Every structure is written in structure tokens, then in C-alpha cells.
Amino acid sequence: MSKYTLRHDAPNCIGCQACEVHCKTNKHLGPGPAPCKIVTVGPVDVDGHPRMHFVFMPCFHCEDAWCIRACPTGAMQRREKDGIVFIQSSLCIGCKSCIAACPWGTPQWDPATNKAVKCDYCMDRLDAGLQPACVTKCVTGCLSFGVANEAPDPRRERYARQIVAEPLSAAKEVR
Amino acid sequence: MSSTMASNVFGVGRPGRRTVYSMCGMCSVRCPIEVTVEDGHVAWLQGNPHDKAIGASLCAKGSAGLSLEYDDERPHTPLIRIGPRGGGRWRRASWDEALDYIADKLHETIEAFGGRGIALSDRGGVFNDLTRTFVQALGSPNYFNHDASCGGNVHNAARSLLGFSHAGLLFDLRNTKHLVLYGRNIVESLMVKEAKAFMSAIANGMRCTYIDPRASITACKATRYWQVRPNSDYALNLAIIHEVLKQGAYDKGFADSFVSGMDYLREAVKDTTPEWQERHTGVTAEQIRALVKEIAADAPRVIFHPGWMTARHKQSFYVSRTALILNALMGNIEIPGGCLLAKSPEYYGRKGLKHLSDRVPKVETPRVDGAGTERPQWDPAIGMLHQLFAAMETGQPYGIGAYFAYRHDPLTGMPDPDAIVRALDKLKLLVSIDVRYSETGWFSDVILPEATYLERANILCQMNGPVPVFGMRDQAVAPRFDSRPAWWIIREILRRMGIKEVLDFETIEELWNYQLEGTGVTVAEMREAGVVSLAQAATLRSRGELRFPTRSGKIEIESEVLEKAGLPSLAPYESKTAPTDDRFHLLFGRPATLAHGQSLNNPILNEIAPEQVLWIHPARAEPLGIADGDEVEITGGGRYSRCIKAKVTPWIHPEAVFMLHGYGATVPLATRAFGLGVADQRLQHGKLYEFDPAGGGCAMTETIVQIKRRGAGEAKL
């Protein structure tokens, strides 16, 4: 895994898909590829309440990434300093091996360039001292990014705040 | 510079990187944005961090502004129609030619009907000083915003109770303990700042009661969800008020000092018990009592949201009015966690922006829709657009010859486009000023391409709130096509009508300097941050200085305005019959990625737009032989019928079906939206002139549709 963590705090997510567009505009992508995706399931019944489930699917930046092993040209690489898995586009021949190899379907096909494209935590932005596009512009702040273990976990903080606001129901929270 | 050029603002097109503070234009919320421009090209859009309430956040539509800017599927030059209206044949015209054409037709209109025969509608909001000034300068009272199909009912309800519109109340969500929502779908019908505040309040333990026949995503975030019968929310409120009064769960001190008509209220709700409302709403009496008990404990930090889009049914006005009354009963006015009063710059000893409309003589002619005259209950500042169409059709009370639809698309936003088309076709001149090909544009005589919000500067705006601010939409890049900013278009039309002095500005900076005169704020300061606050921090009015601009100076439950109109201040509830068999109420809504009809042709928003499906309850689907995922045929009683996929779910009331709005466009040049999905407004057959008489809003959710499984009733092969 990379040294970073990209957290999705699902209870604070509204499934607005803004992250998908923020991501695409930073990578200058048109229709087709979606390097990150919010998958919405519901409404479902949770203790009589309607609840929507949101699953955020960026790249996990695996330590031993299948996409890197599958890539025949060395275009798919792991950045030494922080473990980010990225594509060096000039080496990509568009064979789609990475797309086939990834268990989560993370690498995407870009019909505009006939090459693969994927989440690289917006390396360009990180190197400029910024946060990934999806995190920067997230509507609710449910996405957060940082060095693993350094960023505070929103779930702990929220639990604490809710205990203070309403001691009885805090334990039941999950929405 | 040729006479038909509009000058770019200083610095546009300059090489290198620059940051421009501006306002988004992807929907009518107009969030503050920061635009990064590289070599004259928009490189990045995000929220304007100078406004702490938004930070860098932006919604999907906001980010897709890049996709709008660099899309070619929008009008490139002025277009003049060839052949019959709506026939889709156009010729390119120069600005001179198109504007001269418009001026000729305006002269014809004035000759036939006088200046009052000219009308304009837009989507309201903070920039309408320009459009109001335009209409007024032509000698017409007939400016309209889009509230007949949006917030008209809540606007006029607030006016009848408080003496000002609902825009005068700001809900302090971050500090409230309990928020009650009547279908106000905060996290999908998105205002970024409001959604942020809402989610942050939820995370901090705010309770939320969400009332809607359909469980939206906001329902999925709420602590309590009531699946009420469609259009029954007024009965619910009458019962809640009954119970609040009965339990004494209201702020008696506040009511004594600031509310008039408490006796009238007691009389109006004396029989509307929690038991009484059960058969109307489907909510049990115990549930009502439990809510009242909860809010009694949380008061005054309880907010009853009076609604945003309230053009639903013929008693929607009273839903908003009773929600506002409940706020008064909570005593939450000008209390943290309650309803804060909007303040003008003058409140803080500052001066507000100068109005362009002050440069034009007042128009005394009565409005064509009777707003403010025969219909005193309707605010003449916004009008009621369906009555403009009625006047076009009948020539009563007087004729209308010319109509400008400015960034407004009534053929998508209003019920029954066929009926609107019949009215529009009587006009001498129909002009669409827009950045895109709208349905109304396609039927018009002239399309004037406005420069996009990234390519143009607007007049400055003033937003009153707990702290009033001035906002700026500045030009980030040069127009890609032969398009112009609205202030320039309007100036040029007025000049051709011999009205030169009203918009006698050569550049937008000159116009801004006029607006800013005496405010102590400069254009340079506006450019530096995009928003300028006129006070350091919000100061709340003390109870002693609380006064409302009504006759009595109090919150008027028994309303002078309504009395004048011959309307009850609180009407008796009209019970609703449940549609049976294949008949359902048609409800509609928005996803967070689309703003009505205007987003679906955007390349990226089109890609992520949800599939339009029809929510239907299993108890009603089953007898019709409809299973989840089946194709069903839907009709609204007119010629229009379409197929749509069924989503069978218990999270919609059995008496209603629900679909997303903004689909089913017919303009072939907008290829991605063309023919995609079902146009709910076309299913609202015969509903153009059905409205709430008190608030004026269209009764859209009273629409009854018929549903059958595709192929049902046909012989099996």
C-alpha cells in the first residue's frame, strides 16, 4: 500500500458524485473513464428507516499491485517515495492488461487517447502541496486524505460529538 | 473595436496563470467560485475559499462548468428563425441584424399594445436588477421570475405572514437541534453551503424529521421519516399546530409580543386533532404527539423549513404558511439555531449597491397577471408566469406582443408545454437569451447566445443575510464564440429603442463603479476576493427592536393581504381522494448532478446522469403485473405517452409514482439530451392554469398519470 490513506466517511456522504467530476476535470477526461466512482445502493430498510449505502471506489494502490505485474511495457509503476501506483502514459500501449488484472476494475479505458488511465491520488496536485481533486472539492468533506495514521478518523470524532449531543442514540448511528 | 463588440474585462486572454473570483452559473444557486486560468484557458474550478461557508467545495455541476465551456453544442452566433415556429430552421445573423430585428418587432408591439405588451421572465435571483430595469425602461410592469413553478407559494406565504419574502429568513442549521423538512431535499436539490451545513449539523447530533411521500436521499439522512400521502402535508401541519397549542409547547412570551391572530389560529385548528389527520396523511396520532414532545424539548432551536420548490398542490401556500407559523410558535426568530433575519448593509451602517432600476421612471400600469392589484396576495415583484401565458392567449386584461425568456426555459420548467406553445404562438416576438439550446429557444424567433458565466461579467450583486455581502461574477476567459454578456445585450436593445441613458456604460467596470458609489467598496477589493462582507460578524436584533413590515408590525397570522384578496388566512383542509387502479399522482425531483433541463446535454453530466426510472410501490405494482425493472407505459391524459423502467420499492407512497425531472428534451442540436427519457412536464397535461390561488404556484403534483406494463393487455404470441 502507499503510505497514504484516502478515507471515505460513508455516513457523511450524500452520493452527489461531485468527486467523480472533480477527478475527471483534473485529469482532463471526457465521457468514458471514471477513475473514481460512487456506487449507490438503496434505499434499504435499516431498523425501519430508509438508508442509502454509498461505496467509494478509487484505487487502493496495492503494495503488490496486480496491474503492475500485468503491464507488459512498464507503463504501470509504483512511485518509490510514497507507493502511489500510476501510469506513465508515454509507455502505455493500450493493451488493457491492467484493466483485466485489477480485482476491483480500477484502471479505466480512455477512448480519447486509446490508453489506460487511473487514480494516482492526483500526484500532480500532491507534488504541488495540494490534496487530491476529489478531496479538495468534496461537498460534505466526507473524503479525507493524508499519511495513514496521521489523519484523524472522522468516525471516532463523530461518535464523540454525538455522545455529547444525545447520549442515548449515539450508539445506533449509521446513516 | 466594432460597435457590436463587447469589451472583455481587463486581463482576459493574458498569457500566464491568473486567479479569478467569480460565481458559478451551472444552476441558479450561484455559488462563489475560484477560477484558475492558464494562458486564457480555464484550468480549474473550485469553491471560493474567501467564503468560509463553502470553502473549496463544489458540486458535480459546478465542476462540469469546464465541460460546458469547452463543449461546442451551444449557440455560436445570433440565430433568426426561418419558416414556422419550432420548425428547427435557422439562419445565422450578425448581432446588428438580430438586434435590429428585435427592435423593429418591439416597436410593432409598442404600437399595438403599448410598452406594457412587452414581458420578460428569468430565474430570479441576485442579478435581476438588470432584467427588471430593462422591462421597466421599455415602459412595462411585466417582469416575471420563474416562481410560478418554483418558490411562489412560499414567497407569498412569507409575505402574507411576515411582510417580507422567505428570502428574508436564513435558517441557522449549524446550531439547530431539530429540523423539519417537507420534501425539501437538501442533499439532492443541492445548494452546496446548505448541504454542508446540514450534514455537519447531522454529524453533530441534529435531529431531522423528513416528510415526503418518497424517501429521497435526504430522508436517508434524517432521524425520522414520514411517508405521508401525496399533497396532504397541510393536514399534518394543522394537527401539529393543534397539538403544540394543546400541549402549550410554544413560546407564549414571543407570541404575546410579536404575533397577532393567536385566537384566529386557535379557532382554525380547534378540530384538527392528531386523530383527525390520520386518515388524511397516514401518519398516526401517536407519531404527531411524539414529534411535538420532542420539539417542545428542543425549542426554540427547532426549524420548520417552509420549502423551496413549493409549486406542488393547491394548498401548498398554506403548508408554507403553517410551517412559518410553527417557527413563530417556537419563538425561534432571530435566535441562534432558528430563523435569522436577513440584514441590509444599512443595518450595519453601510450603504447598499445602487440600483440600475433607479435610473428608470417607475411604471404605474397594472401588471398583466393582476399581482399587487386584483390579486394583492401575489407579490408584484415576481409575478405569476402562467397568467402571462393566459394573457398572450386571450388578450385579457391586455395584449402581450413580445416576450423575452432570459436564461429561462418555461417549456421545460412549467406544466403542459403544448398549452404554453399555443400561447407563445400568438406573439409578435419571442426571444431566447441563453447559453444553450433550450426547448423555449427552439420555439423562439431569435436566439441570442449569451456568453457563458466563465466568459462574461455580470452586474454586481448584493446578498442580504445575517451579514450582508456584495458578490461579483467576473469574466475569466474570452468568449469562444460570437456571444455577449447580458448587460451588453440589454444595453444594445435599449439603445436601439432610443433609451440610451439607462445603461450608459461602455464597460462593465463603469457599471460596477456606478453600483458601488458611496458604498466604500472598490472594484479592486471586489476582484481580490469575489465576495466582500459588509460587517465583521453578525449582530442579532434584540427582542426590543424586533418589528415586522406588516400593518400591525407583528407576525400576522390573520393577514391583511389575504383579507384584501378575499382569501382565508388559514383555509380549511381539502381532503384528497386516493387514485386507484392504474392511476397515480406524479411526483418529480432532481438528482444532485442535474439542474432541471439545463444539465443533461453537458458531456460529463450526461454521462453520470442517473437512469430515469419510475418509482412505484409494490402493493400497487403487483396488481398491474409490474415487476422491478419492467418497462411501463406512462401517460398523463394528453397525447404524450412514453415508456420508462419501473423501480418497485416500498419507499414511495402507494398513491404516487416518482421520476426525475429534466429529461425528454426535443432539440436535435443538443444531441446528448435529445430524446433521452421522459418529460414529466408533458405528462402534466392540462395543468398550466391550475394553481394555488393564494400563492399562485402551479399545482404540479396534483397531476394524475396512468401506468401499464408495456405490452399489457395485448395478446400473447
Short mmCIF file of N, CA and C in Angstrom, two decimals, chain A residues 38-118:
data_model
loop_
_atom_site.label_atom_id
_atom_site.label_comp_id
_atom_site.label_asym_id
_atom_site.label_seq_id
_atom_site.Cartn_x
_atom_site.Cartn_y
_atom_site.Cartn_z
N ILE A 38 -18.64 6.58 -7.22
CA ILE A 38 -19.51 6.36 -6.05
C ILE A 38 -20.60 5.39 -6.49
N VAL A 39 -20.68 4.28 -5.80
CA VAL A 39 -21.74 3.30 -6.11
C VAL A 39 -22.81 3.43 -5.04
N THR A 40 -24.05 3.68 -5.49
CA THR A 40 -25.16 3.94 -4.57
C THR A 40 -26.10 2.74 -4.57
N VAL A 41 -26.44 2.27 -3.37
CA VAL A 41 -27.38 1.14 -3.26
C VAL A 41 -28.49 1.54 -2.28
N GLY A 42 -29.74 1.46 -2.73
CA GLY A 42 -30.83 1.75 -1.81
C GLY A 42 -31.96 2.51 -2.46
N PRO A 43 -32.91 3.02 -1.65
CA PRO A 43 -32.92 2.93 -0.18
C PRO A 43 -33.18 1.48 0.29
N VAL A 44 -32.57 1.17 1.43
CA VAL A 44 -32.83 -0.13 2.07
C VAL A 44 -33.35 0.16 3.47
N ASP A 45 -34.00 -0.82 4.06
CA ASP A 45 -34.61 -0.67 5.36
C ASP A 45 -33.59 -1.00 6.45
N VAL A 46 -33.26 -0.04 7.28
CA VAL A 46 -32.38 -0.29 8.43
C VAL A 46 -33.17 0.10 9.68
N ASP A 47 -33.62 -0.88 10.44
CA ASP A 47 -34.44 -0.63 11.63
C ASP A 47 -35.63 0.28 11.35
N GLY A 48 -36.27 0.08 10.20
CA GLY A 48 -37.45 0.87 9.87
C GLY A 48 -37.15 2.21 9.22
N HIS A 49 -35.87 2.59 9.12
CA HIS A 49 -35.51 3.85 8.47
C HIS A 49 -35.01 3.58 7.05
N PRO A 50 -35.35 4.47 6.11
CA PRO A 50 -34.73 4.33 4.79
C PRO A 50 -33.27 4.77 4.88
N ARG A 51 -32.39 3.96 4.34
CA ARG A 51 -30.97 4.31 4.37
C ARG A 51 -30.35 3.98 3.02
N MET A 52 -29.46 4.86 2.59
CA MET A 52 -28.80 4.67 1.30
C MET A 52 -27.35 4.30 1.59
N HIS A 53 -26.83 3.33 0.86
CA HIS A 53 -25.43 2.98 1.04
C HIS A 53 -24.60 3.57 -0.10
N PHE A 54 -23.50 4.19 0.26
CA PHE A 54 -22.59 4.75 -0.73
C PHE A 54 -21.23 4.09 -0.58
N VAL A 55 -20.75 3.54 -1.69
CA VAL A 55 -19.43 2.92 -1.66
C VAL A 55 -18.53 3.71 -2.61
N PHE A 56 -17.40 4.17 -2.09
CA PHE A 56 -16.47 4.97 -2.88
C PHE A 56 -15.38 4.05 -3.41
N MET A 57 -15.17 4.06 -4.72
CA MET A 57 -14.21 3.16 -5.34
C MET A 57 -13.13 3.94 -6.09
N PRO A 58 -12.06 4.35 -5.41
CA PRO A 58 -10.91 4.89 -6.13
C PRO A 58 -9.93 3.72 -6.35
N CYS A 59 -8.64 3.96 -6.45
CA CYS A 59 -7.66 2.88 -6.50
C CYS A 59 -7.13 2.65 -5.09
N PHE A 60 -6.85 1.39 -4.76
CA PHE A 60 -6.33 1.10 -3.42
C PHE A 60 -4.80 1.21 -3.36
N HIS A 61 -4.17 1.36 -4.50
CA HIS A 61 -2.70 1.48 -4.54
C HIS A 61 -2.04 0.31 -3.80
N CYS A 62 -2.29 -0.90 -4.31
CA CYS A 62 -1.83 -2.13 -3.66
C CYS A 62 -0.29 -2.16 -3.53
N GLU A 63 0.14 -2.81 -2.47
CA GLU A 63 1.58 -2.97 -2.25
C GLU A 63 2.18 -3.82 -3.37
N ASP A 64 1.51 -4.95 -3.62
CA ASP A 64 1.97 -5.83 -4.71
C ASP A 64 0.86 -5.80 -5.77
N ALA A 65 0.88 -4.76 -6.61
CA ALA A 65 -0.28 -4.48 -7.46
C ALA A 65 -0.34 -5.41 -8.66
N TRP A 66 -1.50 -6.04 -8.86
CA TRP A 66 -1.68 -6.96 -9.99
C TRP A 66 -1.56 -6.23 -11.32
N CYS A 67 -2.00 -4.99 -11.33
CA CYS A 67 -1.94 -4.23 -12.58
C CYS A 67 -0.49 -4.02 -13.02
N ILE A 68 0.40 -3.81 -12.03
CA ILE A 68 1.82 -3.60 -12.38
C ILE A 68 2.40 -4.89 -12.96
N ARG A 69 2.07 -6.02 -12.31
CA ARG A 69 2.55 -7.31 -12.81
C ARG A 69 2.03 -7.60 -14.21
N ALA A 70 0.79 -7.16 -14.47
CA ALA A 70 0.16 -7.49 -15.76
C ALA A 70 0.67 -6.60 -16.89
N CYS A 71 1.18 -5.43 -16.57
CA CYS A 71 1.55 -4.47 -17.60
C CYS A 71 2.81 -4.94 -18.34
N PRO A 72 2.71 -5.12 -19.66
CA PRO A 72 3.86 -5.67 -20.39
C PRO A 72 4.93 -4.62 -20.72
N THR A 73 4.63 -3.35 -20.58
CA THR A 73 5.59 -2.33 -21.04
C THR A 73 6.25 -1.56 -19.92
N GLY A 74 5.79 -1.78 -18.69
CA GLY A 74 6.35 -1.00 -17.58
C GLY A 74 5.71 0.36 -17.44
N ALA A 75 4.58 0.57 -18.14
CA ALA A 75 3.89 1.85 -18.01
C ALA A 75 3.28 1.98 -16.62
N MET A 76 2.75 0.86 -16.10
CA MET A 76 2.16 0.88 -14.76
C MET A 76 3.29 0.76 -13.75
N GLN A 77 3.39 1.75 -12.88
CA GLN A 77 4.55 1.81 -11.99
C GLN A 77 4.12 2.15 -10.57
N ARG A 78 5.04 1.89 -9.66
CA ARG A 78 4.84 2.24 -8.26
C ARG A 78 5.88 3.28 -7.90
N ARG A 79 5.39 4.43 -7.43
CA ARG A 79 6.34 5.50 -7.12
C ARG A 79 7.06 5.16 -5.81
N GLU A 80 8.39 5.10 -5.88
CA GLU A 80 9.19 4.65 -4.74
C GLU A 80 8.93 5.45 -3.47
N LYS A 81 8.89 6.79 -3.62
CA LYS A 81 8.89 7.60 -2.39
C LYS A 81 7.62 7.47 -1.57
N ASP A 82 6.48 7.15 -2.24
CA ASP A 82 5.25 7.09 -1.44
C ASP A 82 4.33 5.93 -1.80
N GLY A 83 4.74 5.09 -2.77
CA GLY A 83 3.96 3.90 -3.08
C GLY A 83 2.75 4.14 -3.98
N ILE A 84 2.62 5.33 -4.55
CA ILE A 84 1.48 5.59 -5.46
C ILE A 84 1.65 4.77 -6.74
N VAL A 85 0.58 4.07 -7.11
CA VAL A 85 0.60 3.30 -8.35
C VAL A 85 0.04 4.19 -9.46
N PHE A 86 0.84 4.39 -10.51
CA PHE A 86 0.43 5.33 -11.56
C PHE A 86 0.83 4.81 -12.93
N ILE A 87 0.29 5.43 -13.95
CA ILE A 87 0.61 5.03 -15.33
C ILE A 87 1.48 6.11 -15.97
N GLN A 88 2.61 5.68 -16.50
CA GLN A 88 3.38 6.63 -17.32
C GLN A 88 2.83 6.52 -18.73
N SER A 89 2.03 7.50 -19.07
CA SER A 89 1.20 7.41 -20.27
C SER A 89 2.01 7.16 -21.55
N SER A 90 3.22 7.71 -21.63
CA SER A 90 4.02 7.57 -22.85
C SER A 90 4.41 6.12 -23.10
N LEU A 91 4.40 5.28 -22.05
CA LEU A 91 4.76 3.87 -22.22
C LEU A 91 3.55 2.97 -22.44
N CYS A 92 2.34 3.51 -22.21
CA CYS A 92 1.11 2.68 -22.30
C CYS A 92 0.80 2.42 -23.77
N ILE A 93 0.58 1.12 -24.10
CA ILE A 93 0.25 0.77 -25.49
C ILE A 93 -1.24 0.46 -25.63
N GLY A 94 -1.99 0.63 -24.55
CA GLY A 94 -3.44 0.45 -24.63
C GLY A 94 -3.87 -1.01 -24.72
N CYS A 95 -3.10 -1.93 -24.12
CA CYS A 95 -3.43 -3.35 -24.26
C CYS A 95 -4.53 -3.81 -23.30
N LYS A 96 -4.85 -2.98 -22.30
CA LYS A 96 -5.92 -3.23 -21.32
C LYS A 96 -5.59 -4.37 -20.35
N SER A 97 -4.35 -4.85 -20.32
CA SER A 97 -4.00 -5.92 -19.38
C SER A 97 -4.25 -5.50 -17.94
N CYS A 98 -3.95 -4.23 -17.63
CA CYS A 98 -4.15 -3.76 -16.25
C CYS A 98 -5.62 -3.78 -15.87
N ILE A 99 -6.47 -3.42 -16.84
CA ILE A 99 -7.92 -3.38 -16.58
C ILE A 99 -8.41 -4.79 -16.27
N ALA A 100 -7.90 -5.76 -17.02
CA ALA A 100 -8.30 -7.16 -16.81
C ALA A 100 -7.75 -7.69 -15.49
N ALA A 101 -6.56 -7.24 -15.12
CA ALA A 101 -5.91 -7.84 -13.96
C ALA A 101 -6.45 -7.33 -12.63
N CYS A 102 -6.90 -6.09 -12.57
CA CYS A 102 -7.32 -5.49 -11.29
C CYS A 102 -8.59 -6.14 -10.77
N PRO A 103 -8.56 -6.65 -9.53
CA PRO A 103 -9.76 -7.31 -8.98
C PRO A 103 -10.94 -6.36 -8.79
N TRP A 104 -10.70 -5.04 -8.75
CA TRP A 104 -11.79 -4.07 -8.50
C TRP A 104 -12.14 -3.26 -9.74
N GLY A 105 -11.55 -3.59 -10.87
CA GLY A 105 -11.87 -2.84 -12.09
C GLY A 105 -11.47 -1.38 -12.02
N THR A 106 -10.36 -1.10 -11.35
CA THR A 106 -9.99 0.29 -11.12
C THR A 106 -9.42 1.01 -12.36
N PRO A 107 -8.45 0.44 -13.06
CA PRO A 107 -7.94 1.16 -14.25
C PRO A 107 -9.06 1.31 -15.29
N GLN A 108 -9.05 2.44 -15.95
CA GLN A 108 -10.13 2.78 -16.87
C GLN A 108 -9.59 2.97 -18.28
N TRP A 109 -10.47 2.80 -19.24
CA TRP A 109 -10.09 2.97 -20.64
C TRP A 109 -10.48 4.37 -21.09
N ASP A 110 -9.52 5.09 -21.65
CA ASP A 110 -9.82 6.43 -22.15
C ASP A 110 -9.89 6.42 -23.68
N PRO A 111 -11.11 6.50 -24.22
CA PRO A 111 -11.26 6.43 -25.69
C PRO A 111 -10.62 7.62 -26.40
N ALA A 112 -10.36 8.70 -25.68
CA ALA A 112 -9.78 9.88 -26.33
C ALA A 112 -8.31 9.67 -26.65
N THR A 113 -7.62 8.84 -25.83
CA THR A 113 -6.19 8.62 -26.06
C THR A 113 -5.88 7.17 -26.44
N ASN A 114 -6.89 6.31 -26.33
CA ASN A 114 -6.70 4.86 -26.52
C ASN A 114 -5.65 4.29 -25.56
N LYS A 115 -5.68 4.81 -24.32
CA LYS A 115 -4.77 4.32 -23.30
C LYS A 115 -5.54 4.13 -22.00
N ALA A 116 -4.86 3.46 -21.07
CA ALA A 116 -5.47 3.30 -19.75
C ALA A 116 -5.19 4.54 -18.90
N VAL A 117 -6.08 4.77 -17.95
CA VAL A 117 -5.92 5.90 -17.04
C VAL A 117 -6.42 5.43 -15.68
N LYS A 118 -5.84 5.94 -14.61
CA LYS A 118 -6.30 5.51 -13.30
C LYS A 118 -6.05 6.57 -12.23
#
